[in-house]
PDB file of C-alpha atoms and ligand atoms in Angstrom:
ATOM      1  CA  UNK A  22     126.056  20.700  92.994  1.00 49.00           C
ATOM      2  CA  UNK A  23     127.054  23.004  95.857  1.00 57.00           C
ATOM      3  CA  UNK A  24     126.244  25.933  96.991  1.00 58.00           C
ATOM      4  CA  UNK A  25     129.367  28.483  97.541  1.00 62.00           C
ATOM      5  CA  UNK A  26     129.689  28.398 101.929  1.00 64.00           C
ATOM      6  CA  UNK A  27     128.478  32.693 101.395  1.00 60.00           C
ATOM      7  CA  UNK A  28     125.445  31.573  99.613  1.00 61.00           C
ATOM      8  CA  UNK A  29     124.281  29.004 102.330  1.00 59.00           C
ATOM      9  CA  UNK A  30     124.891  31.397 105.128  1.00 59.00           C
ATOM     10  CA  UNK A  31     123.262  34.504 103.614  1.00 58.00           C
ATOM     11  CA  UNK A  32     120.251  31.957 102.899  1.00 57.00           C
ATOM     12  CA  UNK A  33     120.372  30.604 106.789  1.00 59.00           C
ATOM     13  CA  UNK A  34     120.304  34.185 107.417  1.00 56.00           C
ATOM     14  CA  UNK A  35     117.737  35.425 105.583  1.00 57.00           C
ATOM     15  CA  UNK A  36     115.368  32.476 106.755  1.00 57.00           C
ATOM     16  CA  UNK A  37     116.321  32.963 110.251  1.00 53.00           C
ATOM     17  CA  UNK A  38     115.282  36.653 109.795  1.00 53.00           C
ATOM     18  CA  UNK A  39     112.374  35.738 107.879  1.00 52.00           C
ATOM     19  CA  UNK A  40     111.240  33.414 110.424  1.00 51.00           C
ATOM     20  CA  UNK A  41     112.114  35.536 113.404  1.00 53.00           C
ATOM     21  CA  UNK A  42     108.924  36.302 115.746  1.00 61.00           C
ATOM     22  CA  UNK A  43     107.838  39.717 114.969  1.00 72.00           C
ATOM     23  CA  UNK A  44     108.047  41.158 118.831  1.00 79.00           C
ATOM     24  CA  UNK A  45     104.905  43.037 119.678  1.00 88.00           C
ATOM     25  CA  UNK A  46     106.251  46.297 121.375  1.00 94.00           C
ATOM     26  CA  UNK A  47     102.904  48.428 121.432  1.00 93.00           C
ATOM     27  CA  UNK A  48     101.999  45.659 123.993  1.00 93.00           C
ATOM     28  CA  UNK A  49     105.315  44.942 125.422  1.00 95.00           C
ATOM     29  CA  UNK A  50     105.164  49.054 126.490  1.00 95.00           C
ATOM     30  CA  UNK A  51     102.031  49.394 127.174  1.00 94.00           C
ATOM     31  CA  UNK A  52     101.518  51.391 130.570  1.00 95.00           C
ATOM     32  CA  UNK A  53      99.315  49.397 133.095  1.00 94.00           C
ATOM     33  CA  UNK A  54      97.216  51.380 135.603  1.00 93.00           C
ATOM     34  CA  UNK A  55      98.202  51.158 139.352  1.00 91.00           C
ATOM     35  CA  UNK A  56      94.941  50.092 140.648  1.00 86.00           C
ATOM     36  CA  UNK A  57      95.694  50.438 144.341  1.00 87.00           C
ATOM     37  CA  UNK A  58      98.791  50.540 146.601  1.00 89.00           C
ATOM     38  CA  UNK A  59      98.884  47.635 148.132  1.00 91.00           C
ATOM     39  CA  UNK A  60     100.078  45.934 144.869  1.00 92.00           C
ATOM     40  CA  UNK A  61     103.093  47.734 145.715  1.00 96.00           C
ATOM     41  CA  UNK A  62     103.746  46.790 149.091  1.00 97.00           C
ATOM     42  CA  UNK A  63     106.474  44.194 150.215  1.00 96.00           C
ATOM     43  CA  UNK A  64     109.754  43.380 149.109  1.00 96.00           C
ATOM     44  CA  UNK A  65     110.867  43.223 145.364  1.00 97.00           C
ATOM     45  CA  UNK A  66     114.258  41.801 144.134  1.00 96.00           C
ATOM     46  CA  UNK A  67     115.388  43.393 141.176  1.00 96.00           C
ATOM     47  CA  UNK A  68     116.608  41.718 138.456  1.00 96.00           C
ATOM     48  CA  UNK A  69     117.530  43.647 135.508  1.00 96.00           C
ATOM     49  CA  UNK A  70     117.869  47.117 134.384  1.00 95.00           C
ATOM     50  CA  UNK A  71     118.948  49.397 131.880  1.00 95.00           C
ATOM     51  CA  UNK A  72     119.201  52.752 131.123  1.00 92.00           C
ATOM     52  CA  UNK A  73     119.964  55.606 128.670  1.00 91.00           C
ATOM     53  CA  UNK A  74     122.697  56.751 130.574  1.00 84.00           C
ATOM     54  CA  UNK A  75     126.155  55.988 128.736  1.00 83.00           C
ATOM     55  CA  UNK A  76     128.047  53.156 130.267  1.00 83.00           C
ATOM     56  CA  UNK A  77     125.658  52.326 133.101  1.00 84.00           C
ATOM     57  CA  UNK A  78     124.764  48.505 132.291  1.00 85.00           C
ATOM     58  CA  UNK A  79     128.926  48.166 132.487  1.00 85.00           C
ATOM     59  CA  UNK A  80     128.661  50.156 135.588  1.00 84.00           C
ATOM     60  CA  UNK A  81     125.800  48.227 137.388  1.00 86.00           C
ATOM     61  CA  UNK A  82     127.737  44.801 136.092  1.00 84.00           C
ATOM     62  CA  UNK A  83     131.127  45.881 137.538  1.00 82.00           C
ATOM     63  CA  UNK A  84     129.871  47.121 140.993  1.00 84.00           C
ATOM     64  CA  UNK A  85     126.152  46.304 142.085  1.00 86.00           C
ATOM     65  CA  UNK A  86     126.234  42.571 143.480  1.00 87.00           C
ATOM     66  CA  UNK A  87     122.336  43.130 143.933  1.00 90.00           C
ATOM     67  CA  UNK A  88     119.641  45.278 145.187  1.00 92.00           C
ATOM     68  CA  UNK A  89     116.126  45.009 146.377  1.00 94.00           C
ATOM     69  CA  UNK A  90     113.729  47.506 147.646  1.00 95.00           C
ATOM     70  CA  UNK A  91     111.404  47.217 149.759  1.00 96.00           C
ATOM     71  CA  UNK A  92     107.874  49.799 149.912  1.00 96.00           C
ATOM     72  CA  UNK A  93     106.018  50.950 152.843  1.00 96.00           C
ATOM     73  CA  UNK A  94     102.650  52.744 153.595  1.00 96.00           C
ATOM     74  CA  UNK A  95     103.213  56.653 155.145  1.00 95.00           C
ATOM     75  CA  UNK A  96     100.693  58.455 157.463  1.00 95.00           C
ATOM     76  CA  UNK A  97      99.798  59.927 153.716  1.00 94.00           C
ATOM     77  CA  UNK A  98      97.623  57.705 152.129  1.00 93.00           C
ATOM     78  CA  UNK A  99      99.315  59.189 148.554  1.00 93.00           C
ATOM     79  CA  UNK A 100     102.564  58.608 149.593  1.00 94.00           C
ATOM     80  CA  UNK A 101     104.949  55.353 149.650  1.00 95.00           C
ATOM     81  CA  UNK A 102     108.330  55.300 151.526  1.00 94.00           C
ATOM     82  CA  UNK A 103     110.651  52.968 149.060  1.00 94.00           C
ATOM     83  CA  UNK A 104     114.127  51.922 150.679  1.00 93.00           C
ATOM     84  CA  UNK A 105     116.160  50.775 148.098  1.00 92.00           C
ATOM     85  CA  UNK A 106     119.350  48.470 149.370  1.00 93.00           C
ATOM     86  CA  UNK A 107     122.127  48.045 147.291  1.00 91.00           C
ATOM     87  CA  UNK A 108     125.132  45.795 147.584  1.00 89.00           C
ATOM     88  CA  UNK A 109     127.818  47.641 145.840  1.00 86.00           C
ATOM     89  CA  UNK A 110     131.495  46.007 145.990  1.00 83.00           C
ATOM     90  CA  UNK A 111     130.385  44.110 148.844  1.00 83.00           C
ATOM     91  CA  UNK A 112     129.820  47.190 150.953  1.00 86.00           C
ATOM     92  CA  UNK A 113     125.751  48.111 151.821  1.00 89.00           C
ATOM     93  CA  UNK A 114     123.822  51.074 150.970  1.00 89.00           C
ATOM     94  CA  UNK A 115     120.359  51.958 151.449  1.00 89.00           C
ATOM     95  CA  UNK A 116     118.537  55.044 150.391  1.00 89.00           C
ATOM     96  CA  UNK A 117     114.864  55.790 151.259  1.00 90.00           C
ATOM     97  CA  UNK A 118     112.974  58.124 149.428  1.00 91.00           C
ATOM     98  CA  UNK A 119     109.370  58.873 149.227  1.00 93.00           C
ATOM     99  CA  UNK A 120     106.947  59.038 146.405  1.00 94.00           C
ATOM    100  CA  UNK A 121     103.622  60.147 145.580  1.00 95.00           C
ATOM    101  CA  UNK A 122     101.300  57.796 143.622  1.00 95.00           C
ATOM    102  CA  UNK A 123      98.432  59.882 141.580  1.00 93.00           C
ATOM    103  CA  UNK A 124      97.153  59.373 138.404  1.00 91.00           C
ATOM    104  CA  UNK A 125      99.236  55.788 138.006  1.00 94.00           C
ATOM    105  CA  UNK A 126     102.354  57.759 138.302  1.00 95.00           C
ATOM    106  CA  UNK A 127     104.696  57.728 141.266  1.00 95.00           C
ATOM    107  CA  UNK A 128     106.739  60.827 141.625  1.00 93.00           C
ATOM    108  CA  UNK A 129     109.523  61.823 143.385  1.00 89.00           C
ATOM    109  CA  UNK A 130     110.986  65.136 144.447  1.00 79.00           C
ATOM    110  CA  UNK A 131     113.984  66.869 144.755  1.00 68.00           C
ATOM    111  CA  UNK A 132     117.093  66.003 145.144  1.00 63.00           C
ATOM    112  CA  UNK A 133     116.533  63.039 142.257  1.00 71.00           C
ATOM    113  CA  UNK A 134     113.183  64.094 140.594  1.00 82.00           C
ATOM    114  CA  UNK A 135     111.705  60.579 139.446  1.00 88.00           C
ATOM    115  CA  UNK A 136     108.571  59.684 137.582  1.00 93.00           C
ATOM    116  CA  UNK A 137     107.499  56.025 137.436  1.00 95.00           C
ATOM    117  CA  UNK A 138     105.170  54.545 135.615  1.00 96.00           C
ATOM    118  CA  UNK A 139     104.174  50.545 135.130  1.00 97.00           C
ATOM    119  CA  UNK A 140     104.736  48.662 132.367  1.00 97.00           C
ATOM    120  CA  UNK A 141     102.548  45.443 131.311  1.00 96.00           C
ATOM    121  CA  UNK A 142     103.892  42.353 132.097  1.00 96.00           C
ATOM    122  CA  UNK A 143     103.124  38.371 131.985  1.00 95.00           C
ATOM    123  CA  UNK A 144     105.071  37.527 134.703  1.00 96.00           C
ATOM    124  CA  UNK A 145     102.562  37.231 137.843  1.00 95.00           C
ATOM    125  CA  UNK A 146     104.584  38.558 140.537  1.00 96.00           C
ATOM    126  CA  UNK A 147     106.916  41.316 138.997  1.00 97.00           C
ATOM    127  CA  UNK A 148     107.258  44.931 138.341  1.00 97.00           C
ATOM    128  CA  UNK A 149     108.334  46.493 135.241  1.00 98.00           C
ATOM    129  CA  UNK A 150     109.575  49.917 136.506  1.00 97.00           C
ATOM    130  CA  UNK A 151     109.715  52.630 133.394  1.00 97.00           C
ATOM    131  CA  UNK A 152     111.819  55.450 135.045  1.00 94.00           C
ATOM    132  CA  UNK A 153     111.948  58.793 133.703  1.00 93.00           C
ATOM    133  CA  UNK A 154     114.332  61.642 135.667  1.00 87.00           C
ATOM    134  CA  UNK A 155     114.647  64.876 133.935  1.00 81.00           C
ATOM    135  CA  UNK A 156     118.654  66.683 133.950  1.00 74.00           C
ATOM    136  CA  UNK A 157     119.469  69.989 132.906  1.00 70.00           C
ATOM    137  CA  UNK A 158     120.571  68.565 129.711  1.00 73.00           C
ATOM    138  CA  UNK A 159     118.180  65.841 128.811  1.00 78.00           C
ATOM    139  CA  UNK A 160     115.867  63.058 130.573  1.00 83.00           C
ATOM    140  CA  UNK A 161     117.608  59.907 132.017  1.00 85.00           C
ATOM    141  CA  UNK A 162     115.348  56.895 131.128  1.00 92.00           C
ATOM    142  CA  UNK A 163     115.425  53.522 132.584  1.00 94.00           C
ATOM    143  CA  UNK A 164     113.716  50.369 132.360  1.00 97.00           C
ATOM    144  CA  UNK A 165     113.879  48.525 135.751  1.00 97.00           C
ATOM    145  CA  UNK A 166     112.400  44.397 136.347  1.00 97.00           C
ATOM    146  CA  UNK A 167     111.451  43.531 140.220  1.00 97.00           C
ATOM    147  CA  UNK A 168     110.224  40.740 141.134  1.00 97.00           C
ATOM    148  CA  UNK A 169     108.838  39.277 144.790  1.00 97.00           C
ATOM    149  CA  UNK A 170     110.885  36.171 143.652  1.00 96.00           C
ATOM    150  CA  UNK A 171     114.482  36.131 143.832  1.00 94.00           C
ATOM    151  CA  UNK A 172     114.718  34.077 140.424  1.00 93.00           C
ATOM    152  CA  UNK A 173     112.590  34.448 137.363  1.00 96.00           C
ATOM    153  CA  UNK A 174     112.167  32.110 134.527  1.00 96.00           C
ATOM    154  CA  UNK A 175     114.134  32.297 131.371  1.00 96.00           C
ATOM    155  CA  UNK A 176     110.724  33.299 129.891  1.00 97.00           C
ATOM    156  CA  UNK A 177     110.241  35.653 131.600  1.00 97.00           C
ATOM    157  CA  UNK A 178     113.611  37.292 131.888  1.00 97.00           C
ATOM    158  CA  UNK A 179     113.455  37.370 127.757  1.00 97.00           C
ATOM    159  CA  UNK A 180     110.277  39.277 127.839  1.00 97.00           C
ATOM    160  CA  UNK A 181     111.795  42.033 129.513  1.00 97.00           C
ATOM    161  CA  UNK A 182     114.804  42.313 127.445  1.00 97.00           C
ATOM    162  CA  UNK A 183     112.545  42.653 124.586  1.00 97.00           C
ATOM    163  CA  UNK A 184     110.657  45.263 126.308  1.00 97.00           C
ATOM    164  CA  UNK A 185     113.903  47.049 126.657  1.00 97.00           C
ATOM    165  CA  UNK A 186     114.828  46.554 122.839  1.00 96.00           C
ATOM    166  CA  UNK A 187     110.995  47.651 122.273  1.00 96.00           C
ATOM    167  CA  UNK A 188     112.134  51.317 123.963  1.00 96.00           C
ATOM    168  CA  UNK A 189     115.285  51.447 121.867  1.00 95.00           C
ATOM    169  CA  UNK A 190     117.419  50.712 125.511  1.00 95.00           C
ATOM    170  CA  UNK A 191     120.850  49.337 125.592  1.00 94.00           C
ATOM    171  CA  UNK A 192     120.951  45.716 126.416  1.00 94.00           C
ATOM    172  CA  UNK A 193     119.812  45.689 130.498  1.00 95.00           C
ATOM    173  CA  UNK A 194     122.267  44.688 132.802  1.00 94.00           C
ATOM    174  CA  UNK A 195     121.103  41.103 134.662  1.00 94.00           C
ATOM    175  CA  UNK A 196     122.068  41.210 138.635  1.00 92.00           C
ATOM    176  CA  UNK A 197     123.111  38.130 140.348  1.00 87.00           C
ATOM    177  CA  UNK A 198     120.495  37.689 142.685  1.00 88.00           C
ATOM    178  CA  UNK A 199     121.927  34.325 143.864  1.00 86.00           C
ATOM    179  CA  UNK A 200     124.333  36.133 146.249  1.00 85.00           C
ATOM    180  CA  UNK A 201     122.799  37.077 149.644  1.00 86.00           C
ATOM    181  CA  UNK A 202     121.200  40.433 149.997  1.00 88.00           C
ATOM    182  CA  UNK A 203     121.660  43.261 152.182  1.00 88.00           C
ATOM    183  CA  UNK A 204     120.508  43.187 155.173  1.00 84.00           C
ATOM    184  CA  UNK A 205     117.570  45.537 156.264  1.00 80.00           C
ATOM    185  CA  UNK A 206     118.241  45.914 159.788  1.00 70.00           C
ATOM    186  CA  UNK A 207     122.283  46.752 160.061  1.00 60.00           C
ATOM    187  CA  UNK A 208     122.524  46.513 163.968  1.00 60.00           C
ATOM    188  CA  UNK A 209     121.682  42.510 164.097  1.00 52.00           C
ATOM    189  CA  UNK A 210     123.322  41.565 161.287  1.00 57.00           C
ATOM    190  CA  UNK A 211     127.424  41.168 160.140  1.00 61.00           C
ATOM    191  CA  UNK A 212     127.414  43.433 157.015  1.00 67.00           C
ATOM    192  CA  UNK A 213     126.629  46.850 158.253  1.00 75.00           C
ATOM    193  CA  UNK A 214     124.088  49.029 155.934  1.00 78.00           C
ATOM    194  CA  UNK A 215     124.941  52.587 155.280  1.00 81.00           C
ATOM    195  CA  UNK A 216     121.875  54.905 155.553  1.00 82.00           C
ATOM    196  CA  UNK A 217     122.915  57.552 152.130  1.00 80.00           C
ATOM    197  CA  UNK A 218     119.269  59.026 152.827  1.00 80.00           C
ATOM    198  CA  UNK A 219     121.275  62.362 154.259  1.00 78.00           C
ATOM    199  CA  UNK A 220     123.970  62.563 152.238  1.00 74.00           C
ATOM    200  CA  UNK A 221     121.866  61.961 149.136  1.00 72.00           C
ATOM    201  CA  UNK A 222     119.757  65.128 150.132  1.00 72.00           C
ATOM    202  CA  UNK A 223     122.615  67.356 150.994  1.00 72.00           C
ATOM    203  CA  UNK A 224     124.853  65.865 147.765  1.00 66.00           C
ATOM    204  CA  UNK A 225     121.336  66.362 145.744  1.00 64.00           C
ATOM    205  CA  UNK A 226     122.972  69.321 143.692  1.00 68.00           C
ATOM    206  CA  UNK A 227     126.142  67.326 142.976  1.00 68.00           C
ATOM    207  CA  UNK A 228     124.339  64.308 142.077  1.00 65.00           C
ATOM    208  CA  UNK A 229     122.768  65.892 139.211  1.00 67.00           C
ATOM    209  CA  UNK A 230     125.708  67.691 138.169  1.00 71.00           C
ATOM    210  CA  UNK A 231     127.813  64.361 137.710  1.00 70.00           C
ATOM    211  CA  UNK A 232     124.861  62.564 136.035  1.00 67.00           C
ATOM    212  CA  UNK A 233     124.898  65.579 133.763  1.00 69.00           C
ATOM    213  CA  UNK A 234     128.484  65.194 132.969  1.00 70.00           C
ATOM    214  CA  UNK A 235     127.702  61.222 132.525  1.00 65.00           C
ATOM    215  CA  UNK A 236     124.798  61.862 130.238  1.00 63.00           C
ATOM    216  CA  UNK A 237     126.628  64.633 128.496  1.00 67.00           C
ATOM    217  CA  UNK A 238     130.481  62.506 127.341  1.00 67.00           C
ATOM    218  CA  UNK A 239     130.213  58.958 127.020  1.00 62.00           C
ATOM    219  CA  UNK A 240     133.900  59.132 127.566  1.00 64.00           C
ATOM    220  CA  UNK A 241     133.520  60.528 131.010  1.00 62.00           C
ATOM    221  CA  UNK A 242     132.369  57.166 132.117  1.00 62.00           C
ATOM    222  CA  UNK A 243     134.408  55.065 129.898  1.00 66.00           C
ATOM    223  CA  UNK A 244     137.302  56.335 131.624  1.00 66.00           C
ATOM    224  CA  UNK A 245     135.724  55.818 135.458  1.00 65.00           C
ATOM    225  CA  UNK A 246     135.007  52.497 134.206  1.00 65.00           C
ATOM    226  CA  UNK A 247     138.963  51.912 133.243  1.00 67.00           C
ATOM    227  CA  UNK A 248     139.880  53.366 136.431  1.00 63.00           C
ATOM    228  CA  UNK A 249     137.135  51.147 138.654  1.00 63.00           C
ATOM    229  CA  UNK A 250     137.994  47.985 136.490  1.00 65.00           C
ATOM    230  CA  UNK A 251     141.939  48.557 137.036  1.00 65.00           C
ATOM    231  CA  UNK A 252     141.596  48.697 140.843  1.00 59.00           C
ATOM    232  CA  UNK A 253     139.552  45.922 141.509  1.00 54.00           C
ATOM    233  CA  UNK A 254     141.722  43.820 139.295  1.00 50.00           C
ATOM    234  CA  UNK A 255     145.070  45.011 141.061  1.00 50.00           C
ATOM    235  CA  UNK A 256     143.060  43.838 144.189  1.00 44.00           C
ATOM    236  CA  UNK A 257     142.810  40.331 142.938  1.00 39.00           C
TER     237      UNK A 257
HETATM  238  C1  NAG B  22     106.071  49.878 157.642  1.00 91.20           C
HETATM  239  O1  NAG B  22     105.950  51.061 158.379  1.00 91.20           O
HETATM  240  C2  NAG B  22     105.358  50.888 159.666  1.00 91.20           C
HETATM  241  C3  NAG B  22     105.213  52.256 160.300  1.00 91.20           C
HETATM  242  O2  NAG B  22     104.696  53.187 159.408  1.00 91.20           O
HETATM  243  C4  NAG B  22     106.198  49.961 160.501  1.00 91.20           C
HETATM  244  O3  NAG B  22     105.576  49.718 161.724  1.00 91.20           O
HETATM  245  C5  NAG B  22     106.408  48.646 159.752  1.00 91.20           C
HETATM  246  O4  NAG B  22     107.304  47.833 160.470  1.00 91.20           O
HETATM  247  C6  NAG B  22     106.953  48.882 158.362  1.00 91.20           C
HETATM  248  N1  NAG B  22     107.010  47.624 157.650  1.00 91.20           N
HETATM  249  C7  NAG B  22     108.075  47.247 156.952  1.00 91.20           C
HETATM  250  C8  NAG B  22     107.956  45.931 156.291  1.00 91.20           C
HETATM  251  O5  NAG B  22     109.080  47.917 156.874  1.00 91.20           O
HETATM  252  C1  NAG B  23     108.445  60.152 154.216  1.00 91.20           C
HETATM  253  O1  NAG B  23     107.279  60.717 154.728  1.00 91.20           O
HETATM  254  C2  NAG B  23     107.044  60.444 156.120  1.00 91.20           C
HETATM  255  C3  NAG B  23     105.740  61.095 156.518  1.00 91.20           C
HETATM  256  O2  NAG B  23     104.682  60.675 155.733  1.00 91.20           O
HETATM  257  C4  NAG B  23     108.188  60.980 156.932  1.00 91.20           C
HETATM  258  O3  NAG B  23     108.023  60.618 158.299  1.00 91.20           O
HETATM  259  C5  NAG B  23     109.506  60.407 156.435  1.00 91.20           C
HETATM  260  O4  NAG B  23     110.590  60.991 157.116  1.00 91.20           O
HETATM  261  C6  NAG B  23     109.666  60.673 154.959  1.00 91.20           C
HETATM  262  N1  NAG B  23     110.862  60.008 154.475  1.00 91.20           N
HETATM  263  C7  NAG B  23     111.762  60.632 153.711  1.00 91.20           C
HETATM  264  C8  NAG B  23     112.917  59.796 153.269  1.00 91.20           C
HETATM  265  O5  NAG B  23     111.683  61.782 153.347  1.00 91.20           O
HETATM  266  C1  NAG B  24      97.285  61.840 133.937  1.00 91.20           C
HETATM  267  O1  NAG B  24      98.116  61.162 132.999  1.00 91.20           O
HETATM  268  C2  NAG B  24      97.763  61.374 131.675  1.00 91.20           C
HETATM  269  C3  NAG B  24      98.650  60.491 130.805  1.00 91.20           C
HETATM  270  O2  NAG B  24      99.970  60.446 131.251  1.00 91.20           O
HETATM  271  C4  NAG B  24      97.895  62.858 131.338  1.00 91.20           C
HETATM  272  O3  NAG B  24      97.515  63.080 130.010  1.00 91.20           O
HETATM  273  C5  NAG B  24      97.020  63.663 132.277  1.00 91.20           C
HETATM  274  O4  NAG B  24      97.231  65.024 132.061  1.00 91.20           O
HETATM  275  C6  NAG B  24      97.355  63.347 133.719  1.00 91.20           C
HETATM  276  N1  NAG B  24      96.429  64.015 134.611  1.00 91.20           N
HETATM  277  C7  NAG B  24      96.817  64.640 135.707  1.00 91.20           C
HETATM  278  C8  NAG B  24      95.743  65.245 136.525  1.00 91.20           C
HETATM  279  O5  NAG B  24      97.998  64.682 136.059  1.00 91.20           O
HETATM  280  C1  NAG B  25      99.784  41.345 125.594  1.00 91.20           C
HETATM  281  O1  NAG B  25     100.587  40.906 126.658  1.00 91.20           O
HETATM  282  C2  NAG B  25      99.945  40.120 127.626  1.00 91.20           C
HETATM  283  C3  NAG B  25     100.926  39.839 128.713  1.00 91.20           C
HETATM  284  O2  NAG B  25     101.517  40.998 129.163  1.00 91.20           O
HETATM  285  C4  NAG B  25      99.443  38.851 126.948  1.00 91.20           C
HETATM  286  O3  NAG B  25      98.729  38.069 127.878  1.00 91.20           O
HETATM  287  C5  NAG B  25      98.538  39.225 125.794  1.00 91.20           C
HETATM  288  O4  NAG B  25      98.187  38.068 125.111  1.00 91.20           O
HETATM  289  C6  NAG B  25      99.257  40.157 124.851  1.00 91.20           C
HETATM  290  N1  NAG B  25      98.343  40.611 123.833  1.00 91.20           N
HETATM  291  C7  NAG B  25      98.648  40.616 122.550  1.00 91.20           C
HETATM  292  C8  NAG B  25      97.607  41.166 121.658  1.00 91.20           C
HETATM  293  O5  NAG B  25      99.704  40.181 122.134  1.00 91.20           O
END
């Protein structure tokens, strides 16, 4: 006797889902303390992110080639100078910004008011990043995976996505970090790194504005997407 081909696949179905790994998210988001600064010292790749913010893994996939960031110590002993470095259309960026670290929370201020906190992880040598950034209109979240390694294991690399599923996050966007990344010091080297430090400040009012407007109409973004996608095909 058969079975009718709908029977056997809502059956597969239902034992797959039966058999799926129930995923642990108290643990998965579970805040780890930041028990001293140097833990955050160095150079960190990142990997993977995602946010709340309508459109942004299709964003990050369609312009950022990679990024890495890399933290000092300040004459403060509260305070950390991160310079991020983004390679964006094959063009570099860098932006340096300082934060405070109290009470396992690293702050920013104005223009881009940031609070990060840590999220537990297995993997030895990364960072899970939870961002949160209050806007007039709501708070952009954002889940963010460093690590001191260029490459993580597929293991790994599935243990944050389900710590992104765990905080109800669209599906993180995964850099290639094979491709070589921007340089820190643009006099020595061929690709020249823009310092947006100052015009970051001075934009800081416009900046939240437009991520207003993005967090506000998903079809804001869908359209700049179109637009971005369009041109760098035409280019090709
Ligand atoms: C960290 O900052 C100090 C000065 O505060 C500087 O001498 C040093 O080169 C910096 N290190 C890195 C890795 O940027
Ligand atoms: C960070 O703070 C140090 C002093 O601790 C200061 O020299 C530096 O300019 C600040 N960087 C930024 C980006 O504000
Ligand atoms: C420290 O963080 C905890 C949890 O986020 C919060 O309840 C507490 O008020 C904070 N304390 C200070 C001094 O910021
Ligand atoms: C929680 O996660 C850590 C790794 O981040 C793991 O070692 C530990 O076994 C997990 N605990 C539970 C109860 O699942």
């Amino acid at each position: 006797m058969m079975f009718p081909a709908v029977a056997v696949t809502m059956l597969s179905l239902l034992s797959v889902g039966l058999s799926a790994p129930v995923i642990d998210c108290k643990n998965l988001t579970r805040p780890i303390e930041i028990e001293n600064r140097e833990q955050l010292l160095g150079k960190w790749t990142a990997l993977a992110e995602s946010t709340n913010m309508p459109g942004s893994q299709q964003l990050t996939k369609l312009l950022v080639g990679n990024s890495w960031v890399n933290v000092n110590v300040t004459n403060d002993v509260d305070v950390l100078e991160f310079v991020q470095y983004q390679k964006l259309m094959g063009a570099c960026y860098s932006i340096r910004v300082n934060m405070t670290l109290a009470n396992n929370t690293l702050s920013s201020g104005t223009p881009l008011m940031m609070r990060d906190t840590l999220l537990s992880t297995s993997c030895p040598d990364c960072l899970v990043v939870y961002a949160e950034s209050p806007t007039t209109s709501s708070v952009l979240t954002g889940l963010q995976f460093l690590s001191k390694r260029r490459t993580v294991t597929d293991a790994e690399m599935e243990e944050f996505k389900k710590q992104v599923q765990c905080l109800g996050l669209p599906a993180p966007a995964v850099l290639n970090t094979e491709t070589a990344l921007c340089p820190e010091d643009s006099q020595s080297q061929e690709t020249q790194t823009t310092d947006l430090t100052d015009t970051f400040k001075t934009m800081g009012d416009d900046i939240m504005r437009a991520m207003d407007e993005f967090l506000t109409s998903g079809s804001g973004i869908k359209d700049l997407i179109k637009l971005i996608s369009s041109n760098v095909f035409e280019k090709n």
